[in-house]
Amino acid sequence: MSTVKDQSEHQNHAQNIIVIHPGSHYLRIGRASDVNPVRILHAIARRRKPGGETHRDGVLPPVVEKTKELLQELEDGRLQITHTLQSCVQSNGQRRYATPPQQIAAFNRRSQPEVLPDGQTDWCDKDGRDVVIGEDVLQLNPNGEYNVHFPIRRGELNLHAGVGGSLFAVMSDLQSIWEHVLHTRLEIKPSDMKHYRAVLVIPDIYNRAHLREYVTLLLNQIGFGCCFLVQDHVAATFGAGLGYACVVDVGDGKTSVSCVEDGISHPNTRVRFDYGGADVTQVFYWLLQKCAFPYRECNEQMPLDGVLLRRLKEDFGHVNLDVCGSVEKSFTVQHPATPKRHYTLQVGDEAMVAPLSIFYTELLAITGANRTAPKTQNRCSSQPHPEDCFDAEYIRETGRRNKDNLEQSAIDSGALANTDAPDEDLVVDGLEQEREAKSNDRDYLLPGGQLVGLDQAVIQSIERCPTDELKRKMYSCILIVGGGIKFAGIASWLQSQLARKIPAAYRSEQSIVSSPKDMDPEITSWKGAAVMSCLESVVELWLTEPEWTRYGLRILREKAVFMW
């Protein structure tokens, strides 16, 4: 009987915990007791004031200007991947073959859409709402009177100089979206929020000032009774049931890698790149256009077309070497104010070339994502905050003041009358480490300033582990999560690339986990945060609203489950 009672109490406890995993494209939010979270488009549209400035975030990142040099770089990258694929063999030992792109393009040029009789709809601007949230944003007229905002981009708050780009505006957008889901989808009344606990999944590379804003949003604005924060890579290992792993997280707008052991993400191993599934979508669209994509009116800047291209990439894309030649595919286009149309097309190795752009980053030049600086974890000394009285800046300043006071009192007493006290004696926290971190960032860049591919990023991250034993453990367990890399065969390709590049001492065991416990890799981190929130050992981690109001960042530094 006690077991049944304990399970019942555990279930009731889990129902009062809300797990929130915000992403660049989707928001995943649900009770810790739920099998799957609610997933909605992480976007909000606000009606523009008369004469107001226009701002519309796109579903896909914008492409850069297609100069002659860029097109040549893209074509060289495409040929490199094509030649690599031609040198591969199928599972039966036969060489792969490919249908010439000209033959595929000839078929696609002849393809005409079939107009379907039903299904014409209207834009939903006419219902008079001032704020539109989630998938409804896609049904707004792109030329209408709404500004569209995605609060998170490339794994960070979407701060910019345009309208709605301030920190206050972005946090207000997050509050509106999250409260909308809590009240309408999870059916929690605003007056009951104080009885619920929140777990927020944050990026493995975080900005301390933004963490403060998140906690204030959860406890003071939305009104949760208490909360705690957990890094997405740590949560992923809990979701996969692994004690340690090198976590590879490919999202819609970013790719991140770090090594996690016993619930701790090693700071030196963390790296994030500003490329992800959305950039692969733009590569795929460019390849489709080269093969005479039959939906000629497609405009990747339009929200519905961006979502369509994203879906085609997920449906058509794969890294299965046994699939050769052209394959006939079909899709349907249904936009408001236009008839529903059904298209048929042929796709060849384009369906493989696009996913492999994560490994051969030349193709990511189409959005410029392959030349953005890699991001590593800033040390405490480079992220000072006036509220954090134990950060390096505070300790440095108070240490200098105390030293001056001691010296002055010593001089007054005559003890240091003839002694020099140069400033060089002051210990400046972490300067050598900062220089070392900057030089290490160059390891993630190729000689021309281009970002390394995913396989090389994994190796560079693991090589930053402090001991050989830890490196061996990380090479033996690589966990792939995120919604930007859900292609059949991608884990096998990564394994084959790593097998040729990792140091010989670590080649004995190598395991890549891409769908742990048959779980959708999109929700591995969300599920892990839900599992973690129900453990008895997290009792000490919860931050309450009174604690936060009284102590601020000091209590977060003390209770955080990651190295501050």
Coordinates of C-alpha atoms in Angstrom, one line a residue, residues 38-550:
V38 CA 2.8 21.2 -25.7
R39 CA 4.7 22.5 -28.7
I40 CA 3.8 25.8 -30.3
L41 CA 5.5 28.3 -32.7
H42 CA 7.6 30.5 -30.4
A43 CA 6.4 33.7 -32.1
I44 CA 4.1 36.7 -31.3
A45 CA 2.5 39.3 -33.6
R46 CA 1.5 42.7 -32.3
R47 CA -0.8 45.1 -34.2
R48 CA 1.3 48.0 -35.4
K49 CA 0.5 51.5 -34.2
P50 CA -0.6 53.9 -36.9
G51 CA 2.5 55.2 -38.6
G52 CA 4.6 52.9 -36.5
E53 CA 7.9 51.2 -37.6
T54 CA 7.6 47.8 -39.3
H55 CA 9.5 44.8 -38.0
R56 CA 9.0 41.2 -39.1
D57 CA 11.3 38.4 -38.0
G58 CA 11.3 35.6 -40.6
V59 CA 10.8 31.9 -40.1
L60 CA 14.1 31.3 -41.9
P61 CA 17.3 33.4 -41.6
P62 CA 17.8 35.8 -44.5
V63 CA 20.1 34.8 -47.4
V64 CA 23.1 37.0 -48.1
E65 CA 23.5 38.8 -51.4
K66 CA 24.2 36.2 -54.1
T67 CA 27.3 37.6 -55.6
K68 CA 29.4 35.8 -58.2
E69 CA 31.9 34.9 -55.6
L70 CA 29.3 33.5 -53.2
L71 CA 27.6 31.4 -56.0
Q72 CA 31.0 30.0 -56.9
E73 CA 31.7 29.1 -53.2
L74 CA 28.3 27.4 -53.0
E75 CA 28.9 25.5 -56.2
D76 CA 32.4 24.4 -55.0
G77 CA 30.9 23.2 -51.8
R78 CA 28.1 21.3 -53.5
L79 CA 30.6 19.6 -55.9
Q80 CA 32.8 18.6 -52.9
I81 CA 29.9 16.9 -51.2
T82 CA 28.7 15.3 -54.4
H83 CA 32.2 13.8 -55.1
T84 CA 32.4 12.5 -51.6
L85 CA 29.0 10.8 -52.0
Q86 CA 30.1 9.3 -55.3
S87 CA 33.1 7.7 -53.6
C88 CA 30.9 6.0 -51.0
V89 CA 29.5 2.5 -51.3
Q90 CA 26.1 1.1 -50.5
S91 CA 25.5 -1.5 -47.8
N92 CA 25.8 -4.3 -50.5
G93 CA 29.3 -3.1 -51.5
Q94 CA 28.3 -1.5 -54.8
R95 CA 29.3 2.0 -55.7
R96 CA 26.7 4.7 -55.4
Y97 CA 25.3 6.3 -58.6
A98 CA 23.5 9.6 -59.1
T99 CA 21.0 10.9 -61.6
P100 CA 22.4 14.0 -63.4
P101 CA 20.8 17.2 -62.1
Q102 CA 20.0 18.2 -65.7
Q103 CA 17.7 15.2 -66.1
I104 CA 15.9 15.9 -62.8
A105 CA 15.5 19.6 -63.8
A106 CA 14.0 18.6 -67.1
F107 CA 11.3 16.5 -65.3
N108 CA 10.6 19.3 -62.8
R109 CA 10.2 21.9 -65.5
R110 CA 7.5 19.8 -67.1
S111 CA 5.7 19.3 -63.8
Q112 CA 2.5 21.4 -63.5
P113 CA 0.5 21.8 -60.3
E114 CA -2.8 20.2 -59.8
V115 CA -5.4 22.7 -58.5
L116 CA -7.6 21.1 -55.8
P117 CA -11.2 22.2 -55.6
D118 CA -11.5 22.6 -51.8
G119 CA -9.6 24.3 -49.1
Q120 CA -9.3 28.0 -50.0
T121 CA -9.2 30.1 -46.9
D122 CA -8.7 33.8 -45.9
W123 CA -6.0 35.6 -43.9
C124 CA -7.0 35.9 -40.3
D125 CA -6.3 39.6 -39.8
K126 CA -10.0 40.4 -39.7
D127 CA -10.7 39.1 -36.3
G128 CA -9.5 42.3 -34.7
R129 CA -6.9 40.9 -32.2
D130 CA -4.1 43.2 -31.1
V131 CA -1.9 40.2 -30.1
V132 CA -1.6 36.9 -32.0
I133 CA 0.5 34.0 -30.6
G134 CA 1.8 30.7 -32.0
E135 CA 0.8 29.1 -35.3
D136 CA -1.9 31.7 -35.8
V137 CA 0.9 34.2 -36.6
L138 CA 1.5 32.2 -39.9
Q139 CA -2.1 32.9 -41.0
L140 CA -1.6 36.7 -40.8
N141 CA -1.2 38.6 -44.1
P142 CA 2.5 39.2 -44.5
N143 CA 1.8 42.7 -45.9
G144 CA -0.7 43.4 -43.1
E145 CA -0.6 45.7 -40.0
Y146 CA 1.2 43.3 -37.6
N147 CA 4.8 43.2 -36.4
V148 CA 6.1 39.7 -35.9
H149 CA 8.7 38.8 -33.3
F150 CA 10.5 35.6 -32.4
P151 CA 11.8 36.3 -28.9
I152 CA 14.8 33.9 -29.2
R153 CA 17.2 33.6 -32.1
R154 CA 20.4 31.6 -32.4
G155 CA 20.0 30.3 -28.8
E156 CA 19.9 33.8 -27.2
L157 CA 17.4 36.5 -26.5
N158 CA 16.6 38.3 -29.8
L159 CA 17.8 41.7 -28.9
H160 CA 18.1 44.2 -31.8
A161 CA 17.9 47.9 -32.6
G162 CA 14.5 47.8 -34.3
V163 CA 11.1 48.1 -32.7
G164 CA 10.5 45.4 -30.1
G165 CA 14.2 44.6 -29.8
S166 CA 14.9 46.0 -26.3
L167 CA 15.4 43.6 -23.4
F168 CA 12.1 44.8 -21.8
A169 CA 10.2 44.2 -25.1
V170 CA 11.6 40.7 -25.6
M171 CA 10.9 39.7 -22.0
S172 CA 7.3 41.1 -22.4
D173 CA 6.9 38.9 -25.5
L174 CA 8.1 35.8 -23.6
Q175 CA 5.7 36.6 -20.8
S176 CA 2.8 37.0 -23.2
I177 CA 3.5 33.7 -25.0
W178 CA 4.2 31.6 -21.9
E179 CA 1.1 32.9 -20.0
H180 CA -1.0 32.3 -23.1
V181 CA 0.0 28.6 -23.1
L182 CA -0.3 28.2 -19.4
H183 CA -3.8 29.6 -19.3
T184 CA -5.3 28.3 -22.5
R185 CA -3.4 25.0 -23.2
L186 CA -2.5 23.8 -19.7
E187 CA -5.6 25.4 -18.2
I188 CA -4.0 27.0 -15.2
K189 CA -5.8 29.9 -13.7
P190 CA -3.7 33.0 -13.0
S191 CA -4.7 32.9 -9.3
D192 CA -3.4 29.4 -9.0
M193 CA 0.1 30.1 -10.4
K194 CA 1.6 30.4 -6.9
H195 CA 0.9 26.7 -6.3
Y196 CA 3.0 25.7 -9.3
R197 CA 6.8 25.3 -9.6
A198 CA 8.7 26.1 -12.8
V199 CA 11.8 24.4 -14.3
L200 CA 13.4 26.5 -17.1
V201 CA 15.8 24.8 -19.6
I202 CA 18.5 27.4 -20.4
P203 CA 21.3 27.2 -23.0
D204 CA 24.5 25.5 -22.0
I205 CA 26.3 28.8 -22.8
Y206 CA 24.4 31.5 -20.9
N207 CA 24.4 35.2 -20.2
R208 CA 24.2 35.9 -16.4
A209 CA 22.2 39.1 -16.9
H210 CA 19.7 37.2 -19.0
L211 CA 19.3 34.5 -16.3
R212 CA 18.4 37.2 -13.8
E213 CA 15.6 38.4 -16.2
Y214 CA 14.4 34.8 -16.7
V215 CA 14.0 34.2 -12.9
T216 CA 12.4 37.6 -12.4
L217 CA 9.9 36.7 -15.2
L218 CA 9.1 33.3 -13.6
L219 CA 8.7 34.4 -10.0
N220 CA 7.7 38.1 -10.1
Q221 CA 5.9 38.5 -13.4
I222 CA 4.2 35.1 -14.1
G223 CA 3.9 34.3 -10.4
F224 CA 5.3 30.8 -9.9
G225 CA 5.8 29.7 -6.3
C226 CA 9.4 28.7 -7.0
C227 CA 11.7 27.7 -9.8
F228 CA 15.1 26.4 -10.8
L229 CA 17.2 26.6 -14.0
V230 CA 18.9 23.7 -15.7
Q231 CA 21.2 23.7 -18.7
D232 CA 19.9 22.0 -21.8
H233 CA 22.8 19.6 -22.2
V234 CA 22.6 18.5 -18.6
A235 CA 18.9 17.9 -19.0
A236 CA 19.6 15.9 -22.2
T237 CA 21.7 13.4 -20.3
F238 CA 18.9 13.0 -17.7
G239 CA 16.4 12.5 -20.5
A240 CA 18.6 9.9 -22.2
G241 CA 19.4 8.1 -18.9
L242 CA 23.1 8.6 -19.3
G243 CA 25.6 9.4 -16.5
Y244 CA 28.0 11.1 -19.0
A245 CA 28.0 12.1 -22.7
C246 CA 29.3 14.5 -25.2
V247 CA 26.1 16.2 -26.1
V248 CA 25.6 17.5 -29.7
D249 CA 22.5 19.7 -29.8
V250 CA 21.4 20.9 -33.3
G251 CA 18.5 23.3 -33.0
D252 CA 16.7 25.4 -35.6
G253 CA 19.1 28.4 -35.2
K254 CA 22.2 27.1 -33.4
T255 CA 24.4 24.1 -32.9
S256 CA 26.1 23.5 -29.5
V257 CA 28.4 20.9 -28.1
S258 CA 29.6 20.2 -24.6
C259 CA 30.8 17.4 -22.4
V260 CA 28.6 16.5 -19.4
E261 CA 29.6 14.2 -16.5
D262 CA 27.5 13.5 -13.4
G263 CA 25.1 16.4 -14.1
I264 CA 27.9 19.0 -14.7
S265 CA 28.7 20.6 -18.1
H266 CA 32.4 21.3 -18.2
P267 CA 32.7 25.0 -19.0
N268 CA 35.9 24.7 -21.2
T269 CA 34.2 22.1 -23.5
R270 CA 31.2 24.3 -24.4
V271 CA 30.9 25.8 -27.8
R272 CA 28.0 27.2 -29.8
F273 CA 27.8 28.0 -33.5
D274 CA 25.2 30.2 -35.2
Y275 CA 24.1 27.6 -37.7
G276 CA 21.3 25.1 -37.4
G277 CA 18.3 23.5 -39.1
A278 CA 17.0 26.7 -40.5
D279 CA 20.3 27.3 -42.4
V280 CA 20.1 23.8 -43.8
T281 CA 16.6 24.6 -45.0
Q282 CA 18.0 27.6 -47.0
V283 CA 20.7 25.3 -48.5
F284 CA 18.0 22.8 -49.5
Y285 CA 15.9 25.5 -51.1
W286 CA 18.9 26.7 -53.1
L287 CA 19.5 23.1 -54.3
L288 CA 15.9 22.7 -55.2
Q289 CA 16.0 25.9 -57.3
K290 CA 19.0 24.6 -59.2
C291 CA 16.8 21.6 -60.1
A292 CA 13.8 23.7 -61.3
F293 CA 11.7 23.6 -58.2
P294 CA 8.1 23.4 -59.7
Y295 CA 6.6 25.7 -57.0
R296 CA 8.0 28.8 -58.8
E297 CA 6.1 31.4 -56.7
C298 CA 7.9 30.2 -53.5
N299 CA 9.3 33.1 -51.5
E300 CA 11.4 31.9 -48.5
Q301 CA 10.9 35.2 -46.8
M302 CA 7.1 34.6 -46.5
P303 CA 6.3 32.7 -43.2
L304 CA 4.1 30.0 -44.8
D305 CA 6.6 29.3 -47.5
G306 CA 9.4 29.2 -44.9
V307 CA 7.4 26.6 -42.9
L308 CA 6.7 24.6 -46.1
L309 CA 10.4 24.5 -47.0
R310 CA 11.2 23.4 -43.5
R311 CA 8.7 20.6 -43.7
L312 CA 10.1 19.5 -47.2
K313 CA 13.6 19.4 -45.8
E314 CA 12.5 17.2 -42.9
D315 CA 10.4 14.9 -45.2
F316 CA 12.8 14.6 -48.1
G317 CA 16.2 14.9 -46.3
H318 CA 18.3 11.9 -45.4
V319 CA 21.8 10.5 -45.2
N320 CA 21.0 6.9 -46.5
L321 CA 23.7 5.8 -48.8
D322 CA 21.5 3.0 -50.2
V323 CA 19.1 5.6 -51.8
C324 CA 20.5 6.4 -55.2
G325 CA 19.2 8.2 -58.3
S326 CA 16.1 10.3 -58.4
V327 CA 13.1 9.8 -56.3
E328 CA 9.6 11.1 -57.1
K329 CA 8.0 13.2 -54.3
S330 CA 4.9 15.3 -53.9
F331 CA 3.7 18.0 -51.6
T332 CA 0.7 20.4 -51.2
V333 CA 0.6 24.2 -51.0
Q334 CA -2.3 25.7 -49.1
H335 CA -2.0 29.5 -48.6
P336 CA -4.9 31.8 -47.6
A337 CA -6.6 33.7 -50.5
T338 CA -5.1 31.2 -53.1
P339 CA -6.3 27.8 -54.4
K340 CA -4.9 24.6 -52.9
R341 CA -2.3 23.1 -55.2
H342 CA -0.6 19.7 -55.4
Y343 CA 2.9 19.4 -56.9
T344 CA 5.0 16.5 -58.0
L345 CA 8.8 16.7 -58.4
Q346 CA 11.9 14.6 -58.6
V347 CA 14.7 14.9 -56.0
G348 CA 18.2 13.3 -56.3
D349 CA 21.2 13.7 -54.1
E350 CA 20.1 17.2 -53.1
A351 CA 18.2 15.4 -50.3
M352 CA 21.6 14.2 -48.9
V353 CA 23.7 17.3 -49.8
A354 CA 21.7 19.7 -47.7
P355 CA 21.9 17.7 -44.4
L356 CA 25.6 17.2 -44.9
S357 CA 26.1 21.0 -45.0
I358 CA 26.4 20.7 -41.2
F359 CA 29.7 18.8 -41.8
Y360 CA 30.8 20.8 -44.9
T361 CA 30.1 24.3 -43.8
E362 CA 30.9 25.9 -47.2
L363 CA 27.3 25.6 -48.2
L364 CA 26.2 27.5 -45.1
A365 CA 27.7 30.6 -46.7
I366 CA 24.2 31.1 -48.2
T367 CA 23.1 32.7 -44.9
G368 CA 26.6 33.8 -43.8
A369 CA 26.3 31.4 -40.8
N370 CA 29.6 29.7 -41.6
R371 CA 31.7 32.8 -40.8
T372 CA 30.2 33.9 -37.5
A373 CA 32.5 33.7 -34.5
P374 CA 32.1 30.6 -32.3
K375 CA 30.7 31.3 -28.8
T376 CA 32.3 29.8 -25.8
Q377 CA 31.4 30.3 -22.1
N378 CA 32.4 33.7 -20.8
R379 CA 34.1 33.6 -17.5
C380 CA 32.7 35.3 -14.5
S381 CA 35.2 38.2 -14.8
S382 CA 33.8 39.1 -18.2
Q383 CA 30.2 39.1 -17.1
P384 CA 30.1 41.4 -14.0
H385 CA 26.7 42.4 -12.6
P386 CA 26.1 45.1 -10.0
E387 CA 23.8 42.8 -8.0
D388 CA 26.2 39.9 -7.8
C389 CA 28.5 40.8 -4.8
F390 CA 30.7 37.8 -5.3
D391 CA 31.6 38.2 -9.0
A392 CA 35.2 38.8 -10.0
E393 CA 34.7 42.5 -10.6
Y394 CA 33.4 43.1 -7.1
I395 CA 36.1 41.0 -5.5
R396 CA 38.8 42.8 -7.5
E397 CA 37.5 46.2 -6.6
T398 CA 37.0 45.5 -2.9
G399 CA 40.3 43.7 -2.8
R400 CA 42.0 46.8 -4.2
R401 CA 40.2 49.1 -1.7
N402 CA 41.1 46.9 1.3
K403 CA 44.7 46.8 0.2
D404 CA 44.8 50.6 -0.1
N405 CA 43.3 51.0 3.3
L406 CA 45.7 48.5 4.9
E407 CA 48.7 50.3 3.2
Q408 CA 47.5 53.7 4.4
S409 CA 47.1 52.6 8.0
A410 CA 50.5 51.0 7.8
I411 CA 52.1 54.1 6.4
D412 CA 50.4 56.2 9.1
S413 CA 52.0 53.9 11.7
G414 CA 55.3 54.2 10.0
A415 CA 55.6 50.5 9.2
L416 CA 55.7 50.9 5.4
A417 CA 57.3 54.3 5.2
N418 CA 60.1 53.2 2.8
T419 CA 58.3 50.3 1.0
D420 CA 57.0 50.5 -2.6
A421 CA 53.6 49.0 -3.1
P422 CA 53.3 48.7 -6.9
D423 CA 49.9 47.8 -8.4
E424 CA 51.6 45.0 -10.2
D425 CA 51.3 42.9 -7.0
L426 CA 47.5 42.8 -7.4
V427 CA 46.2 39.5 -8.6
V428 CA 43.9 40.1 -11.6
D429 CA 41.5 37.3 -11.8
G430 CA 41.5 35.2 -14.9
L431 CA 43.4 37.4 -17.4
E432 CA 45.6 34.5 -18.4
Q433 CA 42.6 32.2 -18.7
E434 CA 40.8 34.8 -20.8
R435 CA 43.7 35.0 -23.3
E436 CA 43.9 31.3 -23.4
A437 CA 40.1 31.0 -24.1
K438 CA 40.4 33.5 -27.0
S439 CA 43.2 31.6 -28.6
N440 CA 41.3 28.3 -28.1
D441 CA 38.3 29.8 -30.0
R442 CA 40.5 29.7 -33.1
D443 CA 40.5 25.9 -33.0
Y444 CA 36.9 26.1 -34.1
L445 CA 37.9 28.0 -37.3
L446 CA 39.4 26.7 -40.5
P447 CA 42.3 28.7 -42.0
G448 CA 40.1 30.9 -44.1
G449 CA 38.0 32.0 -41.1
Q450 CA 35.2 29.5 -41.8
L451 CA 33.6 27.5 -39.0
V452 CA 34.6 23.8 -38.7
G453 CA 32.0 21.1 -39.4
L454 CA 30.1 19.2 -36.7
D455 CA 32.5 16.3 -36.6
Q456 CA 35.5 18.5 -36.0
A457 CA 33.6 20.5 -33.4
V458 CA 32.9 17.4 -31.4
I459 CA 36.6 16.4 -31.4
Q460 CA 37.7 20.0 -30.4
S461 CA 35.2 20.0 -27.5
I462 CA 36.2 16.6 -26.2
E463 CA 39.9 17.4 -26.5
R464 CA 39.3 20.2 -24.0
C465 CA 38.4 17.7 -21.2
P466 CA 41.0 17.8 -18.4
T467 CA 41.9 14.1 -18.3
D468 CA 42.5 11.3 -20.7
E469 CA 40.0 9.1 -18.8
L470 CA 37.3 11.7 -19.3
K471 CA 38.1 12.1 -23.0
R472 CA 37.9 8.3 -23.4
K473 CA 34.4 8.3 -21.7
M474 CA 33.2 11.2 -23.9
Y475 CA 34.4 9.5 -27.2
S476 CA 32.6 6.4 -26.1
C477 CA 29.2 8.1 -25.7
I478 CA 28.0 10.9 -28.0
L479 CA 24.4 12.0 -27.6
I480 CA 22.6 13.7 -30.5
V481 CA 19.6 15.9 -29.6
G482 CA 17.6 18.7 -31.1
G483 CA 15.1 19.1 -34.0
G484 CA 17.5 20.5 -36.6
I485 CA 19.3 17.2 -37.4
K486 CA 16.5 14.6 -37.5
F487 CA 17.7 12.9 -40.7
A488 CA 17.9 9.2 -41.2
G489 CA 21.5 8.0 -41.2
I490 CA 23.0 11.2 -39.8
A491 CA 24.3 9.3 -36.7
S492 CA 26.1 6.7 -38.9
W493 CA 27.7 9.5 -41.0
L494 CA 28.9 11.3 -37.9
Q495 CA 30.3 8.0 -36.5
S496 CA 32.2 7.3 -39.8
Q497 CA 33.7 10.8 -39.9
L498 CA 34.8 10.7 -36.2
A499 CA 36.3 7.2 -36.7
R500 CA 38.7 8.6 -39.2
K501 CA 39.7 11.7 -37.2
I502 CA 39.8 10.9 -33.5
P503 CA 43.1 10.1 -31.9
A504 CA 44.1 6.4 -32.2
A505 CA 44.2 6.0 -28.4
Y506 CA 40.4 6.6 -28.2
R507 CA 39.2 4.5 -31.1
S508 CA 38.4 1.3 -29.3
E509 CA 34.9 2.2 -28.2
Q510 CA 32.6 4.6 -29.9
S511 CA 28.8 4.9 -29.5
I512 CA 26.5 7.5 -30.9
V513 CA 23.0 7.8 -29.3
S514 CA 20.5 9.6 -31.6
S515 CA 17.1 8.6 -30.3
P516 CA 17.5 7.4 -26.7
K517 CA 14.7 5.2 -25.4
D518 CA 13.0 5.6 -28.8
M519 CA 12.3 9.2 -27.9
D520 CA 12.0 12.1 -30.3
P521 CA 15.4 13.9 -30.0
E522 CA 13.5 17.2 -30.0
I523 CA 12.1 16.6 -26.5
T524 CA 15.1 14.8 -24.9
S525 CA 16.1 17.9 -23.0
W526 CA 12.5 18.7 -22.0
K527 CA 12.0 15.2 -20.8
G528 CA 15.3 15.2 -18.8
A529 CA 14.3 18.5 -17.0
A530 CA 11.0 16.8 -16.1
V531 CA 12.8 13.7 -14.7
M532 CA 15.3 15.9 -12.8
S533 CA 12.6 18.1 -11.2
C534 CA 11.0 15.1 -9.5
L535 CA 14.2 13.8 -7.9
E536 CA 14.4 14.0 -4.1
S537 CA 17.9 15.5 -4.4
V538 CA 16.6 18.7 -6.0
V539 CA 14.7 19.9 -2.9
E540 CA 17.6 22.3 -2.1
L541 CA 17.6 23.8 -5.6
W542 CA 14.2 25.5 -5.7
L543 CA 14.3 29.3 -5.6
T544 CA 11.3 30.9 -3.9
E545 CA 9.9 34.3 -4.7
P546 CA 10.7 35.8 -1.2
E547 CA 14.3 34.5 -1.5
W548 CA 14.7 36.0 -5.0
T549 CA 13.2 39.4 -4.0
R550 CA 15.5 39.6 -0.9

